[in-house]
Coordinates of C-alpha atoms and ligand atoms in Angstrom, one line a residue:
X1 CA 0.0 0.0 0.0
X2 CA 1.3 3.5 -0.9
X3 CA 2.2 5.6 2.1
X4 CA -0.2 8.5 2.6
X5 CA 1.4 11.9 2.1
X6 CA 1.3 14.4 5.0
X7 CA 2.1 18.1 4.9
X8 CA 4.0 18.9 8.1
X9 CA 3.5 22.5 9.1
X10 CA 6.0 22.7 12.0
X11 CA 8.9 20.6 13.5
X12 CA 8.3 17.6 15.8
X13 CA 10.8 15.8 18.1
X14 CA 12.8 12.9 16.5
X15 CA 10.8 10.3 18.4
X16 CA 7.7 11.5 16.5
X17 CA 9.4 11.8 13.2
X18 CA 10.6 8.2 13.3
X19 CA 7.1 6.9 13.8
X20 CA 5.5 9.3 11.3
X21 CA 8.1 8.5 8.6
X22 CA 7.6 4.8 9.0
X23 CA 3.9 5.1 8.1
X24 CA 3.7 8.3 6.0
X25 CA 5.6 10.4 3.5
X26 CA 6.2 13.6 5.4
X27 CA 6.6 16.9 3.5
X28 CA 8.3 19.5 5.7
X29 CA 6.5 22.7 4.8
X30 CA 8.4 24.6 7.5
X31 CA 11.7 23.9 5.9
X32 CA 10.7 25.1 2.4
X33 CA 12.2 28.4 1.4
X34 CA 9.7 29.0 -1.4
X35 CA 6.5 27.8 0.3
X36 CA 4.3 28.4 -2.8
X37 CA 6.6 26.4 -5.1
X38 CA 6.9 23.6 -2.5
X39 CA 3.1 23.5 -2.1
X40 CA 2.3 23.4 -5.8
X41 CA 4.6 20.5 -6.2
X42 CA 3.3 18.3 -3.4
X43 CA -0.4 19.6 -3.1
X44 CA -2.1 16.9 -5.2
X45 CA -0.6 14.1 -3.1
X46 CA -1.3 15.5 0.3
X47 CA -4.0 13.6 2.2
X48 CA -3.2 14.9 5.7
X49 CA -1.8 17.9 7.6
X50 CA 0.2 17.5 10.8
X51 CA 0.4 20.8 12.5
X52 CA 1.0 22.3 15.9
X53 CA -1.3 24.1 18.3
X54 CA -0.1 27.5 17.4
X55 CA 0.7 26.9 13.8
X56 CA -2.3 26.9 11.6
X57 CA -4.1 25.6 8.5
X58 CA -5.9 28.6 7.1
X59 CA -8.5 28.6 4.4
X60 CA -6.1 29.1 1.5
X61 CA -4.0 26.2 2.6
X62 CA -7.0 23.9 2.9
X63 CA -8.3 25.0 -0.5
X64 CA -4.9 24.4 -2.0
X65 CA -5.0 20.7 -1.1
X66 CA -7.7 19.0 -3.2
X67 CA -7.2 15.5 -1.6
X68 CA -6.9 16.6 2.0
X69 CA -8.8 14.4 4.4
X70 CA -7.6 15.3 7.9
X71 CA -5.8 17.9 9.9
X72 CA -4.1 16.5 13.0
X73 CA -3.2 19.2 15.5
X74 CA -0.4 18.7 18.0
X75 CA -2.1 20.7 20.8
X76 CA -5.4 21.0 22.6
X77 CA -6.0 24.5 21.0
X78 CA -7.1 24.3 17.4
X79 CA -7.9 28.0 16.9
X80 CA -5.2 28.2 14.3
X81 CA -7.2 25.9 12.0
X82 CA -10.0 27.4 10.0
X83 CA -12.7 25.0 11.1
X84 CA -15.3 26.5 8.7
X85 CA -13.1 25.9 5.7
X86 CA -12.3 22.4 7.0
X87 CA -15.9 21.6 7.4
X88 CA -16.8 23.0 4.0
X89 CA -14.1 20.9 2.4
X90 CA -15.2 17.7 4.4
X91 CA -11.9 17.6 6.2
X92 CA -11.7 16.0 9.6
X93 CA -9.8 17.8 12.4
X94 CA -8.3 16.3 15.6
X95 CA -6.4 17.7 18.6
X96 CA -4.6 16.3 21.7
X97 CA -6.8 17.0 24.7
X98 CA -6.4 15.6 28.2
X99 CA -2.8 14.4 27.9
X100 CA -1.4 17.9 28.5
X101 CA -4.0 19.3 31.0
X102 CA -2.0 18.8 34.2
X103 CA 1.3 20.0 32.8
X104 CA -0.3 23.2 31.6
X105 CA -1.9 23.8 35.0
X106 CA 1.4 23.0 36.7
X107 CA 3.3 25.7 34.7
X108 CA 0.6 28.2 35.6
X109 CA 1.1 27.4 39.3
X110 CA 4.8 27.5 38.9
X111 CA 4.7 30.9 37.4
X112 CA 2.3 32.2 40.0
X113 CA 4.4 30.9 42.9
X114 CA 7.7 31.9 41.4
X115 CA 6.5 35.4 40.6
X116 CA 4.7 36.1 43.9
X117 CA 7.7 34.9 46.0
X118 CA 10.2 36.6 43.7
X119 CA 12.0 33.3 43.1
X120 CA 13.9 34.5 40.0
X121 CA 15.1 37.7 41.6
X122 CA 16.0 35.9 44.8
X123 CA 18.1 33.5 42.9
X124 CA 20.0 36.4 41.3
X125 CA 20.3 37.9 44.8
X126 CA 22.3 34.8 45.9
X127 CA 24.4 34.4 42.7
X128 CA 25.4 38.1 42.4
X129 CA 26.5 38.4 46.0
X130 CA 23.7 40.7 47.0
X131 CA 22.8 38.5 49.9
X132 CA 26.3 38.9 51.3
X133 CA 26.7 42.6 50.4
X134 CA 23.2 44.0 50.8
X135 CA 21.6 41.6 53.3
X136 CA 18.1 40.2 53.2
X137 CA 16.0 39.9 50.0
X138 CA 13.0 42.2 50.0
X139 CA 9.9 40.6 51.5
X140 CA 7.1 39.4 49.2
X141 CA 3.4 38.8 49.9
X142 CA 2.0 35.4 50.4
X143 CA -0.3 33.2 48.2
X144 CA -2.3 31.2 50.6
X145 CA -5.5 32.7 51.8
X146 CA -5.6 35.0 48.7
X147 CA -8.4 35.1 46.2
X148 CA -7.8 33.6 42.8
X149 CA -10.0 33.8 39.7
X150 CA -10.1 31.2 37.0
X151 CA -11.4 32.6 33.7
X152 CA -12.6 29.5 31.8
X153 CA -13.4 26.4 34.0
X154 CA -12.6 23.8 31.3
X155 CA -10.2 21.0 31.8
X156 CA -7.2 23.2 32.4
X157 CA -9.1 25.7 34.4
X158 CA -10.4 22.9 36.6
X159 CA -6.9 21.6 37.3
X160 CA -5.7 25.1 38.1
X161 CA -8.6 25.6 40.5
X162 CA -7.9 22.3 42.2
X163 CA -4.3 23.1 42.7
X164 CA -5.1 26.6 44.0
X165 CA -7.6 25.1 46.5
X166 CA -4.8 22.8 47.7
X167 CA -2.7 26.0 48.3
X168 CA -5.5 27.2 50.5
X169 CA -6.7 29.9 48.2
X170 CA -10.3 31.1 47.7
X171 CA -11.5 30.0 44.3
X172 CA -13.7 32.2 42.1
X173 CA -14.4 31.4 38.4
X174 CA -16.1 32.6 35.3
X175 CA -17.6 30.5 32.6
X176 CA -20.6 30.4 30.4
X177 CA -22.6 29.1 33.3
X178 CA -22.3 27.8 36.9
X179 CA -20.7 24.4 36.9
X180 CA -22.2 21.5 39.0
X181 CA -18.8 20.1 39.8
X182 CA -17.6 23.5 41.2
X183 CA -20.1 23.8 44.1
X184 CA -17.3 24.8 46.6
X185 CA -16.1 27.6 44.4
X186 CA -17.6 31.0 43.8
X187 CA -19.2 31.6 40.4
X188 CA -18.8 35.2 39.0
X189 CA -20.4 35.5 35.5
X190 CA -18.8 38.7 34.5
X191 CA -15.0 38.7 33.9
X192 CA -14.6 42.3 35.1
X193 CA -16.4 41.5 38.3
X194 CA -14.3 38.4 38.7
X195 CA -11.1 40.5 38.2
X196 CA -12.3 43.0 40.8
X197 CA -12.7 40.3 43.4
X198 CA -9.4 38.5 43.0
X199 CA -5.6 38.9 43.6
X200 CA -4.6 36.4 40.9
X201 CA -6.4 35.9 37.7
X202 CA -5.6 32.8 35.5
X203 CA -6.7 32.8 31.9
X204 CA -7.6 29.3 30.9
X205 CA -10.1 29.9 28.1
X206 CA -10.1 28.2 24.7
X207 CA -8.8 30.6 22.1
X208 CA -10.8 31.8 19.1
X209 CA -13.1 34.6 17.9
X210 CA -15.5 34.2 20.8
X211 CA -13.0 35.0 23.4
X212 CA -10.6 37.3 21.5
X213 CA -9.5 40.3 23.7
X214 CA -11.9 39.2 26.5
X215 CA -9.2 40.3 28.9
X216 CA -9.1 43.9 27.8
X217 CA -8.4 47.3 29.5
X218 CA -11.4 46.9 31.8
X219 CA -10.6 43.5 33.2
X220 CA -6.9 44.4 33.5
X221 CA -7.6 47.6 35.4
X222 CA -10.2 45.8 37.6
X223 CA -7.4 43.4 38.6
X224 CA -5.4 46.4 39.6
X225 CA -1.9 47.5 40.8
X226 CA -1.7 44.7 43.3
X227 CA -3.1 42.0 41.0
X228 CA -1.4 39.3 39.0
X229 CA -2.5 38.0 35.6
X230 CA -1.4 34.5 34.5
X231 CA -2.0 33.4 30.9
X232 CA -1.5 29.8 29.9
X233 CA -4.1 29.8 27.2
X234 CA -3.9 31.8 24.0
X235 CA -2.4 35.3 23.5
X236 CA -5.5 36.3 21.6
X237 CA -7.6 36.1 24.8
X238 CA -5.7 39.2 26.1
X239 CA -5.5 42.7 24.5
X240 CA -1.7 42.7 24.5
X241 CA -1.4 46.5 23.9
X242 CA -3.7 47.2 26.8
X243 CA -1.7 44.7 28.9
X244 CA 1.6 46.4 28.1
X245 CA 0.2 49.9 28.8
X246 CA -1.1 48.7 32.2
X247 CA 2.1 47.0 33.1
X248 CA 4.2 50.1 32.1
X249 CA 1.9 52.4 34.1
X250 CA 1.6 49.9 36.9
X251 CA -2.2 49.9 36.6
X252 CA -1.6 46.1 36.7
X253 CA 0.8 44.7 39.2
X254 CA 2.3 41.7 37.4
X255 CA 1.8 39.4 34.5
X256 CA 3.0 35.8 34.0
X257 CA 2.8 34.9 30.3
X258 CA 3.4 31.8 28.3
X259 CA 1.9 33.0 25.1
X260 CA 2.3 36.2 23.0
X261 CA 0.9 37.8 19.9
X262 CA 3.2 37.1 17.0
X263 CA 5.3 34.7 19.1
X264 CA 8.1 33.8 19.0
X265 CA 8.8 37.4 18.0
X266 CA 7.8 38.8 21.4
X267 CA 7.0 42.6 21.6
X268 CA 10.3 44.1 22.9
X269 CA 8.2 46.4 25.2
X270 CA 7.9 43.3 27.5
X271 CA 11.7 43.0 27.9
X272 CA 12.0 46.4 29.5
X273 CA 9.5 45.5 32.3
X274 CA 10.4 44.2 35.7
X275 CA 6.8 43.2 36.5
X276 CA 6.5 40.3 34.1
X277 CA 7.6 36.6 34.0
X278 CA 7.9 35.5 30.4
X279 CA 7.9 31.9 29.2
X280 CA 8.3 30.5 25.6
X281 CA 4.9 28.8 25.1
X282 CA 6.0 25.6 26.8
X283 CA 3.2 24.9 29.3
X284 CA 2.7 21.5 27.7
X285 CA 6.5 21.0 27.4
X286 CA 7.3 18.0 29.4
X287 CA 8.9 14.9 27.7
X288 CA 6.0 12.7 28.9
X289 CA 3.3 15.0 27.6
X290 CA 5.0 15.8 24.3
X291 CA 5.4 12.1 23.7
X292 CA 1.7 11.5 24.4
X293 CA 0.8 14.4 22.1
X294 CA 2.9 13.1 19.3
X295 CA 1.4 9.7 19.7
X296 CA -2.1 11.1 19.4
X297 CA -1.2 13.1 16.3
X298 CA 0.1 9.8 14.8
X299 CA -2.9 7.7 16.0
X300 CA -5.4 10.2 14.6
X301 CA -3.7 10.2 11.2
X302 CA -3.4 6.4 11.2
X303 CA -7.0 5.9 12.2
X304 CA -8.1 8.1 9.3
X305 CA -6.2 6.1 6.7
X306 CA -7.2 2.8 8.3
X307 CA -10.8 3.9 8.2
X308 CA -11.2 3.6 11.9
X309 CA -12.9 6.0 14.4
X310 CA -10.6 9.0 15.2
X311 CA -9.4 8.9 18.8
X312 CA -9.8 12.6 19.5
X313 CA -11.9 14.3 16.9
X314 CA -12.8 18.0 16.9
X315 CA -14.6 17.8 13.6
Ligands
8YV401 C1 1.5 23.7 21.6 C2 -0.6 24.4 22.6 O1 0.8 22.9 20.7 O2 -1.9 22.6 23.3 C3 -1.9 23.7 22.8 O3 -2.9 24.2 22.3 O4 -0.5 25.5 22.3 C4 0.7 23.7 22.9 O5 0.6 22.5 23.5 C5 2.8 23.1 21.9 O6 3.5 24.1 22.5 C6 3.5 22.7 20.6 O7 3.9 23.8 19.9

């Protein structure tokens, strides 16, 4: 049987490539210098796209591939895929939910704890001799007993809330409606009201047009000069210019960010700030989770060409 041809939008670790190449002919789009020429050469053979959470398949790409059957996303977020175009073209879409949930929540917690206790600055204090020369590190305020808001109580939001509860924080959340499984937590429908009530605000929403810019000037200012914003979802959920303005003017206390508009080309305004903790979109970046994500990408593609049910379909 001829191996199905797959268009690969972004790089994967070697352990994934080995498995994918055994079963498929992989066309490395991300390595092509002349993307249009590369595409016009391989387009008629392509039956699948393997992409990454943040790297997309837009309408023009979907339309350029007449024999496309499936888009397999390496990530839980599939906002970079044009779902309407995929549906119109009868193309299936899969993602990698569940396997990354706890790691993403863990990075959110790690950022909150590190930022609020000044872990990075304190490490520098030791290394640069300030401890010996200047004395004690400036005191920080505590996390336990504080109010935390979770904007989006989906799988990742739930794991964040559980972790915060274990840290003896008071949990508030916003979602489309009150959740039965969250009886011990306080539901606040409006994100601005949520931000007013809490010291820490986690953004754990799905990305996409419905939530674009939901954390705008109003939410950010409601969180206030003592507040901390933690984003482990999609950059598009936050109005980045409003965020930068608020961080610069100290209208917002602190932001911990794993995602950025136009990443990896992060706005240099962030680099001048001392009230941010910046991470390179790696909340799902553990070896175990990335292996599980890669396996799901492969399993979904294989299921499609074996005419079996897709393990984790979106569409
Ligand atoms: C990325 C993600 O896919 O799950 C998502 O939606 O954004 C991430 O897991 C991952 O960083 C690979 O690029």
